[in-house]
């Protein structure tokens, strides 16, 4: 029997984990006479990792906090900034775990529709006047659409945040995974006074390390550290120390280059399969990341689609989770990172056949 095809989750390729390098770092820490990595550590994460991050981002160490997973850091930001009923802006579609968290905090969420180069400006401008506390965005190779914001839209958001006095949460786990084209400026580098940045090594090293971090003003870091201390005391000091050691040894550049070599042809395969089998539907052409979002030309019974796909050996994500306003009967997120080119193409072929059959019934 052929292996199931996983279009449900955008997980990293197993063959890309830098296992030998991590083994070296684990051994170095485990056999070191220093026992720091074994102990409780600071609530903001181990010092060597924070030092490396501060240097890499050109900020002070007081601007850096490391934690177990960037969703945990987003949760802390919600806890220190948000009261129930207050307004938050998101992209639509949006990373589903963030949608869930905002619901849990009772936020009044305004979803801004996404275009090929970032948010639609008219709804964004209107929403900015509704006294948002912050806007959450993934401006590089967004989860779930693969969209990258243009420099002009990044600048526009910073201008809006300054004039309407709200913050921006820039979530950048995919930023290093650019396979072609040129990098847009980070929002935090355009407007450091209004932006905090989350990032994660999940997609670049390995999600099992849970190595993530926040770049923010010192008062935000202190408030976040207080929540961390009273919630989980300290993040996983050993795994974060291994991450710090891996970064300190200079493995990042080669790892990113290896990921680009591995993923670029997979993205190519995804786009050419979409061009071949699903040309009548709408999708952006990402220059990096791990997803391509597809908006179908006609609504479809998503539950039946998932069931039919599953029967054909293809797992597909529930597109509804990425939407706040209404369920989407047309959106599909297609990840390509963990599959070789032949599997990516086969997955799109199966999917398009099922969609064709379903649409033919109407
Ligand atoms: C936009 C975005 N933010 C955060 C994360 C989660 O990162 P972490 O593994 O650090 O929690 C993901 C993972 O899929 C993501 O897509």
GROMACS .gro file of C-alpha atoms and ligand atoms in nm:
model
  378
    1UNK     CA    1   0.000   0.000   0.000
    2UNK     CA    2   0.138   0.346  -0.079
    3UNK     CA    3   0.202   0.586   0.209
    4UNK     CA    4  -0.064   0.838   0.306
    5UNK     CA    5  -0.003   1.191   0.182
    6UNK     CA    6  -0.015   1.457   0.452
    7UNK     CA    7  -0.158   1.788   0.332
    8UNK     CA    8  -0.297   1.845   0.682
    9UNK     CA    9   0.010   1.987   0.860
   10UNK     CA   10   0.309   2.194   0.752
   11UNK     CA   11   0.572   1.999   0.941
   12UNK     CA   12   0.945   2.017   0.859
   13UNK     CA   13   1.105   1.739   0.654
   14UNK     CA   14   1.242   1.471   0.887
   15UNK     CA   15   1.555   1.434   0.673
   16UNK     CA   16   1.633   1.801   0.734
   17UNK     CA   17   1.679   1.779   1.110
   18UNK     CA   18   2.048   1.856   1.184
   19UNK     CA   19   2.078   1.549   1.405
   20UNK     CA   20   2.455   1.504   1.405
   21UNK     CA   21   2.510   1.870   1.497
   22UNK     CA   22   2.248   1.855   1.771
   23UNK     CA   23   2.407   1.539   1.907
   24UNK     CA   24   2.739   1.724   1.933
   25UNK     CA   25   2.571   2.009   2.120
   26UNK     CA   26   2.383   1.776   2.357
   27UNK     CA   27   2.703   1.589   2.432
   28UNK     CA   28   2.894   1.911   2.493
   29UNK     CA   29   2.631   2.034   2.737
   30UNK     CA   30   2.574   1.700   2.905
   31UNK     CA   31   2.943   1.638   2.969
   32UNK     CA   32   3.033   1.996   3.054
   33UNK     CA   33   3.149   2.066   3.408
   34UNK     CA   34   2.900   2.353   3.405
   35UNK     CA   35   2.564   2.224   3.523
   36UNK     CA   36   2.367   2.536   3.428
   37UNK     CA   37   2.163   2.362   3.155
   38UNK     CA   38   2.039   2.104   3.408
   39UNK     CA   39   1.915   2.362   3.657
   40UNK     CA   40   1.615   2.586   3.670
   41UNK     CA   41   1.702   2.889   3.461
   42UNK     CA   42   1.579   3.245   3.427
   43UNK     CA   43   1.213   3.289   3.326
   44UNK     CA   44   1.333   3.470   3.012
   45UNK     CA   45   1.542   3.172   2.896
   46UNK     CA   46   1.912   3.082   2.916
   47UNK     CA   47   2.158   3.368   2.887
   48UNK     CA   48   2.382   3.232   2.606
   49UNK     CA   49   2.081   3.186   2.375
   50UNK     CA   50   1.955   3.535   2.455
   51UNK     CA   51   2.302   3.678   2.397
   52UNK     CA   52   2.321   3.513   2.056
   53UNK     CA   53   1.971   3.638   1.964
   54UNK     CA   54   2.044   3.992   2.081
   55UNK     CA   55   2.358   3.999   1.869
   56UNK     CA   56   2.182   3.846   1.566
   57UNK     CA   57   1.897   4.099   1.581
   58UNK     CA   58   2.115   4.395   1.678
   59UNK     CA   59   1.923   4.462   2.000
   60UNK     CA   60   1.999   4.476   2.370
   61UNK     CA   61   1.969   4.158   2.573
   62UNK     CA   62   1.690   4.326   2.773
   63UNK     CA   63   1.483   4.311   2.451
   64UNK     CA   64   1.496   3.931   2.425
   65UNK     CA   65   1.295   3.652   2.587
   66UNK     CA   66   1.316   3.284   2.488
   67UNK     CA   67   1.040   3.033   2.558
   68UNK     CA   68   0.896   2.695   2.469
   69UNK     CA   69   0.714   2.765   2.143
   70UNK     CA   70   0.604   3.096   2.000
   71UNK     CA   71   0.236   3.025   2.062
   72UNK     CA   72   0.317   3.027   2.435
   73UNK     CA   73   0.471   3.371   2.390
   74UNK     CA   74   0.168   3.493   2.199
   75UNK     CA   75  -0.050   3.362   2.481
   76UNK     CA   76   0.157   3.564   2.730
   77UNK     CA   77   0.122   3.880   2.518
   78UNK     CA   78  -0.256   3.833   2.516
   79UNK     CA   79  -0.249   3.788   2.893
   80UNK     CA   80  -0.058   4.111   2.955
   81UNK     CA   81  -0.224   4.330   2.691
   82UNK     CA   82  -0.582   4.215   2.633
   83UNK     CA   83  -0.904   4.253   2.827
   84UNK     CA   84  -1.219   4.068   2.715
   85UNK     CA   85  -1.407   4.260   2.449
   86UNK     CA   86  -1.105   4.459   2.334
   87UNK     CA   87  -1.030   4.468   1.965
   88UNK     CA   88  -0.756   4.276   1.785
   89UNK     CA   89  -0.690   4.278   1.411
   90UNK     CA   90  -0.582   3.964   1.226
   91UNK     CA   91  -0.531   3.860   0.868
   92UNK     CA   92  -0.800   3.642   0.715
   93UNK     CA   93  -0.732   3.359   0.672
   94UNK     CA   94  -0.511   3.349   0.984
   95UNK     CA   95  -0.295   3.091   1.166
   96UNK     CA   96  -0.562   2.880   1.339
   97UNK     CA   97  -0.396   2.849   1.683
   98UNK     CA   98  -0.395   3.228   1.710
   99UNK     CA   99  -0.763   3.242   1.613
  100UNK     CA  100  -0.836   2.993   1.893
  101UNK     CA  101  -0.635   3.184   2.151
  102UNK     CA  102  -0.801   3.515   2.068
  103UNK     CA  103  -1.141   3.350   2.104
  104UNK     CA  104  -1.035   3.214   2.444
  105UNK     CA  105  -0.936   3.566   2.556
  106UNK     CA  106  -1.276   3.698   2.447
  107UNK     CA  107  -1.121   3.944   2.203
  108UNK     CA  108  -1.332   4.132   1.954
  109UNK     CA  109  -1.149   4.006   1.647
  110UNK     CA  110  -1.161   4.198   1.321
  111UNK     CA  111  -1.036   3.993   1.027
  112UNK     CA  112  -0.876   4.179   0.737
  113UNK     CA  113  -0.905   3.999   0.401
  114UNK     CA  114  -0.572   3.909   0.241
  115UNK     CA  115  -0.468   4.004  -0.111
  116UNK     CA  116  -0.163   3.872  -0.300
  117UNK     CA  117   0.065   4.138  -0.143
  118UNK     CA  118  -0.082   4.165   0.208
  119UNK     CA  119  -0.403   4.295   0.362
  120UNK     CA  120  -0.674   4.480   0.169
  121UNK     CA  121  -0.613   4.843   0.265
  122UNK     CA  122  -0.967   4.977   0.287
  123UNK     CA  123  -1.084   4.730   0.555
  124UNK     CA  124  -0.749   4.767   0.730
  125UNK     CA  125  -0.784   5.145   0.745
  126UNK     CA  126  -1.142   5.117   0.871
  127UNK     CA  127  -1.045   4.860   1.137
  128UNK     CA  128  -0.755   5.077   1.257
  129UNK     CA  129  -1.013   5.336   1.365
  130UNK     CA  130  -1.181   5.083   1.600
  131UNK     CA  131  -0.920   5.124   1.876
  132UNK     CA  132  -0.741   4.790   1.834
  133UNK     CA  133  -0.496   4.682   2.101
  134UNK     CA  134  -0.279   4.516   1.838
  135UNK     CA  135  -0.266   4.358   1.496
  136UNK     CA  136  -0.127   4.005   1.466
  137UNK     CA  137   0.044   3.933   1.135
  138UNK     CA  138   0.268   3.676   0.967
  139UNK     CA  139   0.408   3.900   0.693
  140UNK     CA  140   0.653   3.648   0.543
  141UNK     CA  141   0.513   3.335   0.374
  142UNK     CA  142   0.204   3.347   0.588
  143UNK     CA  143   0.044   3.044   0.744
  144UNK     CA  144  -0.198   2.948   0.582
  145UNK     CA  145  -0.181   3.135   0.247
  146UNK     CA  146   0.194   3.165   0.174
  147UNK     CA  147   0.144   3.539   0.117
  148UNK     CA  148   0.423   3.792   0.175
  149UNK     CA  149   0.339   4.154   0.249
  150UNK     CA  150   0.489   4.417   0.018
  151UNK     CA  151   0.722   4.676   0.172
  152UNK     CA  152   0.460   4.945   0.105
  153UNK     CA  153   0.191   4.760   0.303
  154UNK     CA  154   0.434   4.701   0.592
  155UNK     CA  155   0.511   5.073   0.603
  156UNK     CA  156   0.138   5.150   0.582
  157UNK     CA  157   0.063   4.929   0.883
  158UNK     CA  158   0.340   5.095   1.086
  159UNK     CA  159   0.201   5.439   0.992
  160UNK     CA  160  -0.149   5.327   1.097
  161UNK     CA  161  -0.021   5.182   1.426
  162UNK     CA  162   0.156   5.509   1.504
  163UNK     CA  163  -0.136   5.732   1.417
  164UNK     CA  164  -0.402   5.515   1.587
  165UNK     CA  165  -0.186   5.409   1.879
  166UNK     CA  166  -0.190   5.029   1.854
  167UNK     CA  167   0.081   4.766   1.855
  168UNK     CA  168   0.189   4.518   1.589
  169UNK     CA  169   0.274   4.154   1.668
  170UNK     CA  170   0.495   4.033   1.382
  171UNK     CA  171   0.523   3.653   1.381
  172UNK     CA  172   0.816   3.544   1.162
  173UNK     CA  173   0.880   3.169   1.183
  174UNK     CA  174   0.914   3.133   0.803
  175UNK     CA  175   1.119   3.444   0.726
  176UNK     CA  176   1.449   3.262   0.671
  177UNK     CA  177   1.286   3.015   0.433
  178UNK     CA  178   1.304   3.231   0.119
  179UNK     CA  179   1.392   3.034  -0.195
  180UNK     CA  180   1.395   3.314  -0.452
  181UNK     CA  181   1.316   3.684  -0.489
  182UNK     CA  182   1.430   3.951  -0.245
  183UNK     CA  183   1.357   3.982   0.125
  184UNK     CA  184   1.112   4.255   0.233
  185UNK     CA  185   1.206   4.458   0.541
  186UNK     CA  186   1.089   4.319   0.875
  187UNK     CA  187   0.803   4.521   1.020
  188UNK     CA  188   0.999   4.555   1.344
  189UNK     CA  189   1.282   4.720   1.150
  190UNK     CA  190   1.039   4.971   0.998
  191UNK     CA  191   0.863   5.053   1.325
  192UNK     CA  192   1.048   4.932   1.634
  193UNK     CA  193   0.845   5.178   1.848
  194UNK     CA  194   0.516   4.999   1.770
  195UNK     CA  195   0.620   4.640   1.689
  196UNK     CA  196   0.716   4.327   1.880
  197UNK     CA  197   0.848   4.026   1.693
  198UNK     CA  198   0.791   3.658   1.762
  199UNK     CA  199   0.998   3.392   1.599
  200UNK     CA  200   1.075   3.026   1.632
  201UNK     CA  201   1.340   2.772   1.537
  202UNK     CA  202   1.072   2.507   1.484
  203UNK     CA  203   1.084   2.533   1.106
  204UNK     CA  204   1.459   2.590   1.081
  205UNK     CA  205   1.610   2.347   1.335
  206UNK     CA  206   1.344   2.114   1.482
  207UNK     CA  207   1.005   2.175   1.647
  208UNK     CA  208   1.088   1.926   1.924
  209UNK     CA  209   1.331   2.178   2.074
  210UNK     CA  210   1.034   2.418   2.120
  211UNK     CA  211   1.286   2.703   2.079
  212UNK     CA  212   1.108   3.032   2.023
  213UNK     CA  213   1.163   3.393   2.120
  214UNK     CA  214   1.020   3.741   2.152
  215UNK     CA  215   1.193   4.070   2.064
  216UNK     CA  216   1.019   4.356   2.247
  217UNK     CA  217   1.080   4.665   2.460
  218UNK     CA  218   1.226   4.587   2.806
  219UNK     CA  219   0.901   4.671   2.989
  220UNK     CA  220   0.712   4.418   2.775
  221UNK     CA  221   0.983   4.157   2.836
  222UNK     CA  222   0.962   4.219   3.214
  223UNK     CA  223   0.583   4.187   3.217
  224UNK     CA  224   0.603   3.871   3.004
  225UNK     CA  225   0.873   3.726   3.231
  226UNK     CA  226   0.650   3.781   3.534
  227UNK     CA  227   0.370   3.580   3.371
  228UNK     CA  228   0.618   3.311   3.266
  229UNK     CA  229   0.761   3.284   3.618
  230UNK     CA  230   0.420   3.240   3.775
  231UNK     CA  231   0.303   2.995   3.506
  232UNK     CA  232   0.588   2.760   3.410
  233UNK     CA  233   0.873   2.899   3.626
  234UNK     CA  234   1.135   2.861   3.353
  235UNK     CA  235   1.124   2.736   2.994
  236UNK     CA  236   1.295   2.407   2.901
  237UNK     CA  237   1.643   2.513   2.998
  238UNK     CA  238   1.819   2.209   2.852
  239UNK     CA  239   1.661   2.223   2.503
  240UNK     CA  240   1.702   2.600   2.483
  241UNK     CA  241   2.066   2.567   2.591
  242UNK     CA  242   2.120   2.306   2.318
  243UNK     CA  243   1.968   2.552   2.071
  244UNK     CA  244   2.195   2.830   2.198
  245UNK     CA  245   2.498   2.604   2.164
  246UNK     CA  246   2.398   2.506   1.808
  247UNK     CA  247   2.362   2.873   1.712
  248UNK     CA  248   2.687   2.968   1.886
  249UNK     CA  249   2.873   2.705   1.684
  250UNK     CA  250   2.756   2.879   1.365
  251UNK     CA  251   2.541   2.605   1.213
  252UNK     CA  252   2.249   2.832   1.116
  253UNK     CA  253   2.376   2.953   0.776
  254UNK     CA  254   2.443   2.605   0.637
  255UNK     CA  255   2.116   2.471   0.777
  256UNK     CA  256   1.912   2.746   0.611
  257UNK     CA  257   2.099   2.685   0.283
  258UNK     CA  258   2.024   2.312   0.308
  259UNK     CA  259   1.654   2.378   0.375
  260UNK     CA  260   1.637   2.611   0.077
  261UNK     CA  261   1.793   2.343  -0.146
  262UNK     CA  262   1.546   2.085  -0.017
  263UNK     CA  263   1.228   2.292  -0.016
  264UNK     CA  264   1.267   2.509  -0.329
  265UNK     CA  265   1.202   2.217  -0.570
  266UNK     CA  266   0.909   2.106  -0.353
  267UNK     CA  267   0.750   2.450  -0.381
  268UNK     CA  268   0.819   2.441  -0.756
  269UNK     CA  269   0.650   2.100  -0.777
  270UNK     CA  270   0.349   2.232  -0.584
  271UNK     CA  271   0.309   2.536  -0.809
  272UNK     CA  272   0.350   2.343  -1.132
  273UNK     CA  273   0.103   2.076  -1.012
  274UNK     CA  274  -0.144   2.353  -0.926
  275UNK     CA  275  -0.090   2.510  -1.269
  276UNK     CA  276  -0.148   2.172  -1.431
  277UNK     CA  277  -0.441   2.040  -1.227
  278UNK     CA  278  -0.605   2.338  -1.056
  279UNK     CA  279  -0.550   2.634  -1.287
  280UNK     CA  280  -0.912   2.745  -1.256
  281UNK     CA  281  -0.871   2.819  -0.884
  282UNK     CA  282  -0.689   3.105  -0.710
  283UNK     CA  283  -0.354   3.080  -0.531
  284UNK     CA  284  -0.056   3.304  -0.462
  285UNK     CA  285   0.289   3.206  -0.585
  286UNK     CA  286   0.499   3.214  -0.266
  287UNK     CA  287   0.876   3.256  -0.295
  288UNK     CA  288   0.935   3.061   0.025
  289UNK     CA  289   0.779   2.911   0.336
  290UNK     CA  290   0.602   2.577   0.357
  291UNK     CA  291   0.244   2.641   0.236
  292UNK     CA  292   0.042   2.743  -0.065
  293UNK     CA  293  -0.316   2.848   0.012
  294UNK     CA  294  -0.577   2.775  -0.256
  295UNK     CA  295  -0.914   2.946  -0.286
  296UNK     CA  296  -1.149   2.733  -0.492
  297UNK     CA  297  -1.350   2.897  -0.767
  298UNK     CA  298  -1.672   2.751  -0.624
  299UNK     CA  299  -1.783   2.650  -0.273
  300UNK     CA  300  -1.754   2.286  -0.186
  301UNK     CA  301  -1.875   2.059   0.096
  302UNK     CA  302  -1.546   2.069   0.286
  303UNK     CA  303  -1.634   1.783   0.517
  304UNK     CA  304  -1.713   1.555   0.227
  305UNK     CA  305  -1.398   1.668   0.048
  306UNK     CA  306  -1.189   1.572   0.351
  307UNK     CA  307  -1.362   1.236   0.377
  308UNK     CA  308  -1.321   1.155   0.007
  309UNK     CA  309  -0.958   1.269   0.023
  310UNK     CA  310  -0.897   1.056   0.329
  311UNK     CA  311  -1.043   0.751   0.151
  312UNK     CA  312  -0.799   0.820  -0.132
  313UNK     CA  313  -0.502   0.831   0.112
  314UNK     CA  314  -0.474   1.210   0.134
  315UNK     CA  315  -0.513   1.403   0.462
  316UNK     CA  316  -0.636   1.761   0.418
  317UNK     CA  317  -0.668   2.033   0.686
  318UNK     CA  318  -0.999   2.180   0.790
  319UNK     CA  319  -0.993   2.522   0.622
  320UNK     CA  320  -1.261   2.662   0.857
  321UNK     CA  321  -1.015   2.701   1.145
  322UNK     CA  322  -0.833   2.978   0.961
  323UNK     CA  323  -1.144   3.200   0.945
  324UNK     CA  324  -1.317   3.396   1.215
  325UNK     CA  325  -1.611   3.554   1.039
  326UNK     CA  326  -1.769   3.261   0.861
  327UNK     CA  327  -1.666   2.910   0.770
  328UNK     CA  328  -1.486   2.896   0.439
  329UNK     CA  329  -1.629   2.660   0.182
  330UNK     CA  330  -1.348   2.741  -0.058
  331UNK     CA  331  -1.011   2.757   0.123
  332UNK     CA  332  -0.748   2.483   0.133
  333UNK     CA  333  -0.398   2.505   0.284
  334UNK     CA  334  -0.148   2.287   0.100
  335UNK     CA  335   0.186   2.226   0.274
  336UNK     CA  336   0.479   2.096   0.068
  337UNK     CA  337   0.780   2.088   0.304
  338UNK     CA  338   0.769   1.729   0.427
  339UNK     CA  339   0.705   1.558   0.092
  340UNK     CA  340   0.925   1.491  -0.209
  341UNK     CA  341   0.829   1.640  -0.544
  342UNK     CA  342   0.656   1.325  -0.674
  343UNK     CA  343   0.438   1.306  -0.361
  344UNK     CA  344   0.348   1.676  -0.380
  345UNK     CA  345   0.238   1.636  -0.741
  346UNK     CA  346   0.044   1.317  -0.665
  347UNK     CA  347  -0.134   1.488  -0.373
  348UNK     CA  348  -0.248   1.778  -0.590
  349UNK     CA  349  -0.359   1.538  -0.862
  350UNK     CA  350  -0.574   1.337  -0.617
  351UNK     CA  351  -0.716   1.653  -0.466
  352UNK     CA  352  -0.807   1.806  -0.800
  353UNK     CA  353  -0.983   1.487  -0.910
  354UNK     CA  354  -1.197   1.488  -0.593
  355UNK     CA  355  -1.273   1.859  -0.624
  356UNK     CA  356  -1.366   1.809  -0.990
  357UNK     CA  357  -1.606   1.527  -0.896
  358UNK     CA  358  -1.761   1.726  -0.612
  359UNK     CA  359  -1.811   2.040  -0.822
  360UNK     CA  360  -1.959   1.829  -1.104
  361UNK     CA  361  -2.236   1.717  -0.865
  362UNK     CA  362  -2.370   2.074  -0.833
  363LIG     C1  363   0.259   3.154   1.204
  363LIG     C2  364   0.308   3.056   1.304
  363LIG     N1  365   0.345   3.097   1.425
  363LIG     C3  366   0.389   3.009   1.517
  363LIG     C4  367   0.400   2.874   1.488
  363LIG     C5  368   0.439   2.778   1.595
  363LIG     O1  369   0.568   2.784   1.625
  363LIG     P1  370   0.620   2.707   1.754
  363LIG     O2  371   0.651   2.569   1.708
  363LIG     O3  372   0.739   2.785   1.793
  363LIG     O4  373   0.513   2.710   1.856
  363LIG     C6  374   0.363   2.827   1.364
  363LIG     C7  375   0.372   2.684   1.339
  363LIG     O5  376   0.310   2.626   1.257
  363LIG     C8  377   0.316   2.920   1.269
  363LIG     O6  378   0.276   2.880   1.149
   0.00000   0.00000   0.00000
